[in-house]
Short mmCIF file of C-alpha atoms and ligand atoms in Angstrom, two decimals:
data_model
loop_
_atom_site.label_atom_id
_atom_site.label_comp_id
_atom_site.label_asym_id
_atom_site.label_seq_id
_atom_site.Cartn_x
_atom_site.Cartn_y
_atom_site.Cartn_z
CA UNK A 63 86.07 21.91 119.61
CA UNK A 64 82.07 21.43 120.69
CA UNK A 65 81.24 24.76 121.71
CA UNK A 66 81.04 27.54 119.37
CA UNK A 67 79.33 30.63 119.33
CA UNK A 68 78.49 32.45 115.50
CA UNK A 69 77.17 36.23 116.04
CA UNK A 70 74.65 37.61 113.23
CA UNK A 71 74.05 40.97 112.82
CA UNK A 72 71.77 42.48 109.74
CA UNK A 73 70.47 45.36 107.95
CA UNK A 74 73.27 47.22 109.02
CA UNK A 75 72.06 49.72 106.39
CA UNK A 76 74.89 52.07 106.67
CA UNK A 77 74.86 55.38 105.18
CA UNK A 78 77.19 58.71 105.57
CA UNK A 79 73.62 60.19 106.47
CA UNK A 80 71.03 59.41 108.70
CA UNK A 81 68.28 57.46 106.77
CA UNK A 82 64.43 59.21 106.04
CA UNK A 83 66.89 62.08 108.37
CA UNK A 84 66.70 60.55 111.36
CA UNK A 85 68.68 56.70 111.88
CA UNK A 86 71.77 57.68 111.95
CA UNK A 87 72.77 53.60 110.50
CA UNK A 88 76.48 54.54 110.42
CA UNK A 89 77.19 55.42 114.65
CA UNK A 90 74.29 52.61 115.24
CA UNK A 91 76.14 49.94 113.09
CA UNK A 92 79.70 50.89 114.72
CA UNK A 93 77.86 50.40 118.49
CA UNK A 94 76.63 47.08 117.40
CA UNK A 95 80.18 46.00 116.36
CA UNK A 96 80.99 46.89 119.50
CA UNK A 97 78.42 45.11 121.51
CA UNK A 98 79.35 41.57 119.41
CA UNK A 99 82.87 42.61 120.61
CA UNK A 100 81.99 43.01 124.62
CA UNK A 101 79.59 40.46 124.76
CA UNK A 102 80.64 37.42 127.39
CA UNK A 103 79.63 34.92 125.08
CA UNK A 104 82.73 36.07 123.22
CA UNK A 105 81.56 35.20 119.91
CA UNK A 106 84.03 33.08 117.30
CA UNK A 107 82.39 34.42 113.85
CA UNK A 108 80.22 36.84 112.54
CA UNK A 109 77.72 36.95 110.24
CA UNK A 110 75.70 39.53 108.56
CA UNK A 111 72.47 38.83 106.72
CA UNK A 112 72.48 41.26 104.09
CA UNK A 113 71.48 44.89 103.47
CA UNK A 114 74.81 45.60 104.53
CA UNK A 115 74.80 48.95 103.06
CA UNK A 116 71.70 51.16 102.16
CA UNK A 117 72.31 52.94 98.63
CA UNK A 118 74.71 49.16 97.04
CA UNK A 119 77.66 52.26 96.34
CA UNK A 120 81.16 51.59 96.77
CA UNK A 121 81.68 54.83 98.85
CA UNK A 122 79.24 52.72 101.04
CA UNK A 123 80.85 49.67 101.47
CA UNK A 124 84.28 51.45 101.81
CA UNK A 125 82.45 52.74 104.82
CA UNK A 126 81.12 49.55 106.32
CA UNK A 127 84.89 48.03 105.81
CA UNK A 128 86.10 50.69 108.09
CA UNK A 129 83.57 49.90 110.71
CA UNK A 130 83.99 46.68 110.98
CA UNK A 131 87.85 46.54 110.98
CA UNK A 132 87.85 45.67 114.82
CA UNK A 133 85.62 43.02 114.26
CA UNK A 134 87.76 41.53 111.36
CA UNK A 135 90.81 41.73 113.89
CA UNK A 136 89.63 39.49 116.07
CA UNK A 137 86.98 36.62 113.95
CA UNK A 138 86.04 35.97 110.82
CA UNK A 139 82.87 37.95 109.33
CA UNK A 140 80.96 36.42 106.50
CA UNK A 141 79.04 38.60 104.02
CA UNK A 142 75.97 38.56 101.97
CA UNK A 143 73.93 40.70 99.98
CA UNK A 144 70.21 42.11 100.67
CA UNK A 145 68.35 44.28 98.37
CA UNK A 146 69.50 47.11 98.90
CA UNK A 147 73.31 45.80 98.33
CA UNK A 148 74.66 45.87 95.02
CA UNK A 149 77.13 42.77 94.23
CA UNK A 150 79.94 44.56 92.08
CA UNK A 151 80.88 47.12 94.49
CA UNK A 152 80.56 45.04 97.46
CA UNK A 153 82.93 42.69 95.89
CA UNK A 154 85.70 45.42 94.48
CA UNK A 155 85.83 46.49 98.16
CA UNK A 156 85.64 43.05 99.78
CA UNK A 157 88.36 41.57 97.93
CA UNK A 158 90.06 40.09 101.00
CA UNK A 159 87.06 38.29 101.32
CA UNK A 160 88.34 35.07 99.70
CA UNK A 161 85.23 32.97 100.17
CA UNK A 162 83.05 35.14 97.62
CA UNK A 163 83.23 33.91 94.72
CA UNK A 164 84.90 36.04 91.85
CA UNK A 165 81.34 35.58 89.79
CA UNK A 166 77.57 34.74 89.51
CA UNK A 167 75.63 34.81 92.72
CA UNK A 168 77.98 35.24 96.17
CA UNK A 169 76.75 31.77 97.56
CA UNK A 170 79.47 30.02 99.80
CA UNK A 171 79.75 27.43 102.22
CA UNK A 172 82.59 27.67 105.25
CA UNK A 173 83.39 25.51 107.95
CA UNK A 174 83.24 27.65 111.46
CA UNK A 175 84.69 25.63 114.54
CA UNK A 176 81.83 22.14 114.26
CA UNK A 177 79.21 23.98 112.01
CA UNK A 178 78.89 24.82 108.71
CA UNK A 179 77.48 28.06 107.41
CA UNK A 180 75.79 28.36 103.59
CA UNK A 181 75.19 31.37 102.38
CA UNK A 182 72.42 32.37 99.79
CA UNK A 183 72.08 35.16 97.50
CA UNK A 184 68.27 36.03 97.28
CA UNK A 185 69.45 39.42 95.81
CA UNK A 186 67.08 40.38 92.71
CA UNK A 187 69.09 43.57 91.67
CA UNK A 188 66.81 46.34 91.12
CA UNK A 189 63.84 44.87 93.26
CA UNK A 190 62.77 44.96 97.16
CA UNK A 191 62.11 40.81 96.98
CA UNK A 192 64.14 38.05 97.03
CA UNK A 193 64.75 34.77 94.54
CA UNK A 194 66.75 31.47 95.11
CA UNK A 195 67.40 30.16 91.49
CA UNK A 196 67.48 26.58 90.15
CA UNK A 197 70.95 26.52 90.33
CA UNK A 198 71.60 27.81 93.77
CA UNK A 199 68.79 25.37 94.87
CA UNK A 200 70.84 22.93 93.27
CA UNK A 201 74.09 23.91 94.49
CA UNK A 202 72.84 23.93 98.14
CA UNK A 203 71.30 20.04 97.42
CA UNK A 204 74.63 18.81 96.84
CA UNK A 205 76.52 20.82 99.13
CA UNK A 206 74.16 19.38 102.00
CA UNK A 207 74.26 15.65 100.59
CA UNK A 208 78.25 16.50 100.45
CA UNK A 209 78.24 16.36 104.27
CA UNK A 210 75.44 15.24 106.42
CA UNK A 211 76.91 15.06 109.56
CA UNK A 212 78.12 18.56 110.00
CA UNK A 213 75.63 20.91 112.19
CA UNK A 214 74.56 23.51 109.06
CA UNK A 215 72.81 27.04 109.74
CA UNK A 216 71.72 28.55 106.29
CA UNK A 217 71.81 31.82 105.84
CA UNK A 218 69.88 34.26 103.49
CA UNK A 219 68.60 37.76 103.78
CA UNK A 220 65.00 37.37 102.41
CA UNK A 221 63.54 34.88 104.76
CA UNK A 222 62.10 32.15 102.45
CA UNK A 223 58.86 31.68 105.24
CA UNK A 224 55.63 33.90 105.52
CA UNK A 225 57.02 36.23 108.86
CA UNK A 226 53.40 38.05 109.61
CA UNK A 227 54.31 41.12 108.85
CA UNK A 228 52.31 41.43 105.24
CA UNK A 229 54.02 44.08 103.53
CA UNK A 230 56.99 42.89 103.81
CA UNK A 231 55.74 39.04 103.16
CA UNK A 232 55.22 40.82 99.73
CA UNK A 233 58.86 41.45 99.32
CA UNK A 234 59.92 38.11 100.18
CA UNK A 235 61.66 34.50 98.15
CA UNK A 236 59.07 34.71 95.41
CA UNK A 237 61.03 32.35 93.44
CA UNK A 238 61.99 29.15 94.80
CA UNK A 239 60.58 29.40 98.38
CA UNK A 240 58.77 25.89 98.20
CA UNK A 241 61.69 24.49 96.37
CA UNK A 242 64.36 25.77 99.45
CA UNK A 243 61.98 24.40 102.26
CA UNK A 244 61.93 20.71 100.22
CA UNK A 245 65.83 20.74 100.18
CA UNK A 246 66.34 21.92 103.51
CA UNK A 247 63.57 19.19 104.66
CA UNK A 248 65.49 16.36 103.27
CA UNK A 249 68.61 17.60 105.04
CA UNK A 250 67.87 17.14 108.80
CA UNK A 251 71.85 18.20 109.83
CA UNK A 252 70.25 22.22 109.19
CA UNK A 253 69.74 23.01 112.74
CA UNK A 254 68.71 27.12 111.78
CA UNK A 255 67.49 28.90 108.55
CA UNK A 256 68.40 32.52 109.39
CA UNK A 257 67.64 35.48 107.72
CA UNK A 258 67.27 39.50 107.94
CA UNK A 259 65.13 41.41 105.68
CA UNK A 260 61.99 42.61 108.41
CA UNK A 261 64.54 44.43 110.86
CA UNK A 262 62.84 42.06 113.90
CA UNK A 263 63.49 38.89 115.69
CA UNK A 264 60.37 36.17 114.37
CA UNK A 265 61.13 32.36 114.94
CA UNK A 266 59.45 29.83 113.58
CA UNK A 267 59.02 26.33 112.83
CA UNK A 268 59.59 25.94 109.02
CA UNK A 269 61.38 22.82 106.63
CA UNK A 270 61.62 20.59 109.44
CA UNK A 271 64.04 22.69 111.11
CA UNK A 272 63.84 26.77 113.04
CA UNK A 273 63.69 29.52 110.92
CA UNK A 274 64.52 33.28 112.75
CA UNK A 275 65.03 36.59 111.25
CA UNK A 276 66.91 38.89 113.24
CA UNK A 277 66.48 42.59 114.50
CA UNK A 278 67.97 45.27 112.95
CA UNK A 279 71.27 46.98 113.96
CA UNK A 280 69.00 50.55 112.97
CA UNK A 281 65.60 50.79 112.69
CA UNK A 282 63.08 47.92 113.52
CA UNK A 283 59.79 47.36 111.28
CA UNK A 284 56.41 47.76 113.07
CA UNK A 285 54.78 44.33 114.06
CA UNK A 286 51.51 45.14 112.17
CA UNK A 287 48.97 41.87 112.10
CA UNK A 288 46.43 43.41 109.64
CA UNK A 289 46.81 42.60 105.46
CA UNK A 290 46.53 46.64 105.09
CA UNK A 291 49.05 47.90 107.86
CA UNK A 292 51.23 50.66 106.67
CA UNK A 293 54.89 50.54 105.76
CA UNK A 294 56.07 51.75 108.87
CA UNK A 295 59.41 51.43 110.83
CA UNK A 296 59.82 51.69 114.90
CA UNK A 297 63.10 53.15 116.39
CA UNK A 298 62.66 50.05 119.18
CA UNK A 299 65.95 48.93 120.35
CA UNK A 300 67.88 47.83 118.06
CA UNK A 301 69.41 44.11 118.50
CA UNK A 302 71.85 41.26 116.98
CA UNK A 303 70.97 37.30 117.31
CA UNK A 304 74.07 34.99 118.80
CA UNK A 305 73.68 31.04 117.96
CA UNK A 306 75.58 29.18 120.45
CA UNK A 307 76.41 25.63 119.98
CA UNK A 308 77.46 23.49 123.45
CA UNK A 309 76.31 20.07 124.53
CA UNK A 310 75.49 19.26 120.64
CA UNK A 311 72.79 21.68 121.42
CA UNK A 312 72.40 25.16 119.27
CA UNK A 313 70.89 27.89 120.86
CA UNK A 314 69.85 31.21 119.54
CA UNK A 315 69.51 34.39 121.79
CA UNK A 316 68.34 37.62 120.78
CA UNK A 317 71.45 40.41 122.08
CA UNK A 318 70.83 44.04 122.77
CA UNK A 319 73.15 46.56 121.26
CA UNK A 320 72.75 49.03 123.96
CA UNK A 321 75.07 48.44 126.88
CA UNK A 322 73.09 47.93 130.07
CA UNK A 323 74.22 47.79 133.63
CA UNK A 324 75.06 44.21 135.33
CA UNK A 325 75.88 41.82 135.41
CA UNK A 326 74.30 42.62 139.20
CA UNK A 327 74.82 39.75 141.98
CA UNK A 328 71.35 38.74 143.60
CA UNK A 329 72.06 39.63 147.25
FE1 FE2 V 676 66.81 45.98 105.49
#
């Protein structure tokens, strides 16, 4: 199999109640579910970047297992954890998720259809910003040295590159960010480094390869140039990314969540 198609949805945030009163994360995150599950692309896997949950509680997660049952019926969905997850509970409820591992940091590597997919934990618990540790750094050199020929998307929730948006550049990898982009530049088979964390779509050039962080399936965070702009969201529409392998090419579009009409014929 060449083509392949590997949804990735993030900061799902979901909640029993609406967040700051008025994103009501739990409805939104069951709509985006269902727009990975109507889309024509007809994804094969699923992946969400972290902040799965918004308070790390196992009530929580019970909650986001529920909502993503129909999604779990028909591909696999990969997990990992953002800062606002919380590692024990999301693994007592994930248990059927056999690639976590038991202990230490949930990094994993899986082999969907021709690519492979490595996950990160940047998860500092306690703490808005990220870290990748010596030994994940070193874990992910010799996983990538392991197999060199296999098209690789990386995965973590704090991007690891400088997005724009300042405040939350301040709550990004400050451990090990130059240390990730010198492994991932001597690994040319990483065709993506994706990542959630500022609830919008930014791509990039970064480690030799494309970085892009994708929308949120709630609230978005204002696009605010200036050093000084205030920690603000935006209810914009809220949106998933789909990377689609065919041709030995990967592509990445961004995917509303909201239905829309069409496809309409050009007359
Ligand atoms: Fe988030």
């Amino acid at each position: 199999m060449t083509a392949f198609c590997l949804a990735q949805l993030s900061d799902l945030h979901v909640s029993a109640t609406p967040l700051q009163g008025i994103v009501p994360t739990e409805p939104m995150a069951r709509a985006a579910v269902a727009a990975v599950l109507r889309a024509e692309a007809r994804p094969d896997a699923c992946v969400l970047t972290g902040d799965l949950v918004d308070a790390g509680t196992a009530d929580s997660y019970a909650l986001l297992a529920d909502l993503l049952r129909p999604l779990e019926a028909r591909m696999p969905v990969y997990l990992m954890p953002g800062n606002h997850d919380a590692r024990g509970p999301l693994r007592e409820v994930f248990t059927h998720h056999r690639y976590l591992p038991a202990e230490g940091r949930l990094n994993y590597r899986v082999e969907i259809g021709p690519l492979a997919l490595i996950a990160l934990d940047t998860l500092v618990e306690g703490s808005g910003h990220g870290c990748v540790d010596a030994a994940t750094l070193g874990w992910l050199d010799a996983a990538l040295a392991a197999e060199s020929s296999r098209p690789t998307i990386v995965a973590l929730h704090h991007p690891p590159f400088a997005t724009g948006i300042a405040f939350m550049d301040r709550l990004g990898v400050r451990e090990g960010a130059a240390e990730l982009e010198a492994v991932i530049a001597r690994h040319p088979q990483v065709k993506r480094v994706i990542a959630g964390h500022v609830h919008r779509a930014i791509t990039l050039g970064w480690a030799g390869t494309i970085g892009m962080t994708a929308p949120s399936t709630a609230q978005q965070i204002a696009l605010e140039p200036a050093a000084d702009a205030p920690e603000a969201f935006v209810m914009e529409p809220p949106g998933w990314l789909l990377h689609r392998r065919g041709g030995g090419v990967l592509r990445s579009a961004v995917m509303p969540v909201e239905r829309s009409a069409g496809p309409i014929d050009y007359a």
